[in-house]
Amino acid sequence: MSIVDLFSRKTVFSFEVFPPRRNAPIETIYETLYELQDLRPDFISVTYGAGGGENKQSTISIAEHIKNICHVPSVVHFPCIGLTKEDILDKIEEFKSAGIQNILALRGDIPEGMENRGDFRYASDLVAFLKENGDFRISAACYPEGHIENPDKVADIRNLKTKVDAGAEYLISQLFFDNEYFYDFLEKCDLAGISVPIEAGIMPVINRRQVLRMAGLCGVKIPKKFQRILEKYEDNSVAMRDAGIAYAVDQIVDLLTHGVDGVHLYTMNNSYIAREIYKATHSLFDTGEKGEKEGTSASA
């Protein structure tokens, strides 16, 4: 069964991991994967390299390990920034040789001071090219609070519709800390005719510097409720960790009561945090056959 078919049967629960940092052996991620495997995710996505992308080749190896050893469907993140059509065709052959079927098609971040000199200006261009040149199941990213480079939220939704029309079968959202932004985003998607499943991206924050950095990079707003948590527990790492887990659990419970299509947990390669969130929420996920979704959903 394909990943997109799962959304019609259950509320999807998935994880994101990233390759080991510079000079770290790839085996360091395997123990984390075995621990995540026990939590029975519907799939695990792997970011395209870490530490500047120098380890990007390990992305494919990790995805193979997830699929063949952990027996969990894997999704490869694939940014097209700076790549030519020839580069993409070469990578497609690598994916095929590795048995990679699921791709999260991304534009990728443009490094400061660099122009995108490749053949692909937008992620929608990559989605269309992959559909034309391979038999892949393709997903794409979406931004509940709008892409940081695009102040026009109407244009942001229009661009998202272009990605879906190009062949993206489901969407995974950028992290957010206020569910109301996500619900408003789903309504806008519905009005725009975007009917593919949309997973909510949730990141449990375990330290103040982390959340401020992520908020700055992604243009994500920090609610006052969360600000108070950061201020109260920033000097107590264990309390901050537990408060971050509790906040993420609260978000997920609220999302599930609103009939969300799925939850994609940004694990930061921390299996302990993933396990605690799983323990608190797994009984709330729909696991059997589903009819038409109820509540707020872009596929309603």
Coordinates of C-alpha atoms in Angstrom, one line a residue, residues 16-218:
E16 CA 11.6 12.8 10.3
V17 CA 15.3 12.0 10.9
F18 CA 18.5 13.5 9.5
P19 CA 21.9 12.0 8.6
P20 CA 24.7 12.1 11.1
R21 CA 26.7 15.3 11.3
R22 CA 30.0 15.9 9.7
N23 CA 32.6 13.1 10.1
A24 CA 30.2 11.0 12.2
P25 CA 29.7 7.4 11.0
I26 CA 26.4 6.6 9.5
E27 CA 25.9 3.8 12.0
T28 CA 25.2 6.4 14.7
I29 CA 21.7 6.8 13.3
Y30 CA 20.8 3.1 13.3
E31 CA 20.2 2.7 17.0
T32 CA 17.8 5.7 16.8
L33 CA 16.0 4.0 13.9
Y34 CA 15.6 0.7 15.7
E35 CA 14.0 2.6 18.7
L36 CA 11.7 4.6 16.3
Q37 CA 10.8 1.4 14.5
D38 CA 9.3 0.0 17.8
L39 CA 6.8 3.0 17.7
R40 CA 5.3 1.7 14.5
P41 CA 5.4 4.8 12.4
D42 CA 3.6 4.8 9.0
F43 CA 6.8 6.1 7.4
I44 CA 10.1 7.8 8.3
S45 CA 11.4 10.7 6.1
V46 CA 15.2 11.4 5.8
T47 CA 16.5 14.9 5.2
Y48 CA 19.0 15.5 2.4
G49 CA 22.3 15.7 4.3
A50 CA 23.3 17.6 7.4
G51 CA 25.9 20.1 8.3
G52 CA 25.8 21.9 5.0
G53 CA 24.7 18.9 3.0
E54 CA 28.1 17.3 2.9
N55 CA 26.6 14.0 4.1
K56 CA 23.8 14.0 1.5
Q57 CA 24.8 10.7 0.0
S58 CA 24.0 9.0 3.3
T59 CA 20.4 10.0 2.9
I60 CA 19.9 7.2 0.4
S61 CA 21.7 4.7 2.5
I62 CA 19.6 5.6 5.6
A63 CA 16.4 5.4 3.5
E64 CA 17.4 2.0 2.3
H65 CA 18.1 0.9 5.9
I66 CA 14.7 2.1 7.0
K67 CA 12.9 0.3 4.2
N68 CA 14.9 -3.0 4.1
I69 CA 16.1 -3.5 7.7
C70 CA 13.5 -1.7 9.8
H71 CA 10.7 -2.6 7.3
V72 CA 9.2 0.9 7.5
P73 CA 8.4 2.9 4.4
S74 CA 11.0 5.6 3.9
V75 CA 10.7 9.0 2.2
V76 CA 13.7 10.9 0.8
H77 CA 13.9 14.6 1.0
F78 CA 15.1 15.9 -2.4
P79 CA 15.9 19.7 -2.8
C80 CA 16.5 20.9 -6.4
I81 CA 18.3 24.1 -5.6
G82 CA 21.3 24.7 -8.0
L83 CA 20.7 21.4 -9.9
T84 CA 20.4 20.9 -13.6
K85 CA 18.1 18.5 -15.4
E86 CA 21.1 16.2 -16.0
D87 CA 21.8 16.3 -12.2
I88 CA 18.2 15.3 -11.5
L89 CA 18.3 12.5 -14.0
D90 CA 21.4 11.1 -12.5
K91 CA 19.9 11.2 -9.0
I92 CA 16.7 9.5 -10.3
E93 CA 18.9 6.6 -11.4
E94 CA 20.4 6.5 -8.0
F95 CA 16.9 6.4 -6.4
K96 CA 15.8 3.6 -8.8
S97 CA 18.9 1.5 -8.1
A98 CA 18.3 1.9 -4.3
G99 CA 14.6 1.0 -4.6
I100 CA 13.5 4.5 -3.5
Q101 CA 9.9 5.1 -4.3
N102 CA 8.8 8.0 -2.1
I103 CA 10.2 11.5 -2.5
L104 CA 9.6 14.7 -0.7
A105 CA 10.2 17.3 -3.5
L106 CA 11.7 20.6 -2.2
R107 CA 13.2 23.7 -3.7
G108 CA 15.7 23.9 -0.8
D109 CA 17.1 26.9 0.9
I110 CA 19.2 29.3 -1.2
P111 CA 22.6 29.9 0.5
E112 CA 23.2 33.5 1.4
G113 CA 24.9 35.4 -1.4
M114 CA 24.1 32.6 -4.0
E115 CA 21.6 32.7 -6.8
N116 CA 19.8 29.6 -8.0
R117 CA 21.6 28.9 -11.2
G118 CA 20.0 25.5 -11.7
D119 CA 17.2 24.5 -14.1
F120 CA 14.6 24.4 -11.3
R121 CA 13.3 27.6 -9.9
Y122 CA 10.5 26.1 -7.8
A123 CA 9.6 22.8 -6.1
S124 CA 6.7 22.5 -8.5
D125 CA 9.2 22.3 -11.4
L126 CA 10.9 19.4 -9.6
V127 CA 7.5 17.7 -9.0
A128 CA 6.6 17.9 -12.6
F129 CA 10.0 16.7 -13.8
L130 CA 10.0 13.7 -11.4
K131 CA 6.5 12.7 -12.6
E132 CA 7.7 12.8 -16.2
N133 CA 10.9 10.9 -15.6
G134 CA 10.1 8.3 -13.0
D135 CA 7.5 6.2 -11.3
F136 CA 7.7 7.9 -7.9
R137 CA 5.2 8.7 -5.2
I138 CA 5.8 12.4 -4.6
S139 CA 5.0 14.6 -1.6
A140 CA 5.7 18.3 -1.0
A141 CA 6.1 20.9 1.8
C142 CA 3.6 23.5 2.8
Y143 CA 3.7 26.5 5.2
P144 CA 0.8 27.2 7.5
E145 CA 2.1 30.7 8.4
G146 CA 3.3 31.3 4.8
H147 CA 6.8 30.8 3.3
I148 CA 9.3 33.2 4.9
E149 CA 10.3 34.5 1.5
N150 CA 6.8 35.2 0.4
P151 CA 4.9 37.9 2.3
D152 CA 1.8 37.4 0.1
K153 CA -0.2 34.5 1.6
V154 CA -2.6 34.4 -1.3
A155 CA 0.3 33.9 -3.7
D156 CA 1.7 31.2 -1.2
I157 CA -1.5 29.2 -1.5
R158 CA -1.6 29.7 -5.3
N159 CA 2.0 28.3 -5.5
L160 CA 1.0 25.4 -3.3
K161 CA -1.9 24.6 -5.7
T162 CA 0.7 24.6 -8.5
K163 CA 2.7 21.9 -6.7
V164 CA -0.3 19.8 -6.1
D165 CA -1.5 20.2 -9.7
A166 CA 2.0 19.2 -10.9
G167 CA 1.6 15.8 -9.1
A168 CA 2.3 16.2 -5.3
E169 CA 0.1 13.5 -3.7
Y170 CA 0.2 14.7 -0.1
L171 CA 1.7 17.6 1.9
I172 CA 3.8 17.8 5.0
S173 CA 3.6 21.1 6.9
Q174 CA 6.4 23.2 8.3
L175 CA 6.5 23.2 12.1
F176 CA 4.1 25.6 13.9
F177 CA 3.4 26.3 17.6
D178 CA -0.1 27.7 17.3
N179 CA -2.7 25.3 15.9
E180 CA -5.0 28.1 14.9
Y181 CA -2.6 29.0 12.1
F182 CA -2.9 25.4 10.8
Y183 CA -6.7 25.4 10.9
D184 CA -6.8 28.7 9.1
F185 CA -4.4 27.3 6.5
L186 CA -6.5 24.2 5.9
E187 CA -9.6 26.5 5.3
K188 CA -7.6 28.4 2.7
C189 CA -6.4 25.2 1.0
D190 CA -10.0 24.0 0.9
L191 CA -11.1 27.2 -0.8
A192 CA -8.3 27.0 -3.3
G193 CA -9.3 23.4 -4.3
I194 CA -6.3 21.7 -2.7
S195 CA -7.8 18.3 -1.7
V196 CA -4.7 16.2 -1.0
P197 CA -4.0 15.0 2.6
I198 CA -2.0 17.5 4.7
E199 CA 0.1 16.2 7.6
A200 CA 0.8 18.6 10.5
G201 CA 4.5 19.0 11.2
I202 CA 5.2 19.1 15.0
M203 CA 8.6 19.8 16.6
P204 CA 9.0 19.2 20.3
V205 CA 11.3 21.9 21.5
I206 CA 13.7 21.0 24.3
N207 CA 15.7 24.3 24.7
R208 CA 15.2 28.0 24.3
R209 CA 17.9 28.6 21.8
Q210 CA 16.6 25.9 19.6
V211 CA 13.1 27.3 19.3
L212 CA 14.3 30.9 18.8
R213 CA 16.6 29.7 16.0
M214 CA 13.9 27.7 14.3
A215 CA 11.4 30.5 14.6
G216 CA 13.8 32.9 13.0
L217 CA 14.8 30.6 10.2
C218 CA 11.2 29.6 9.4

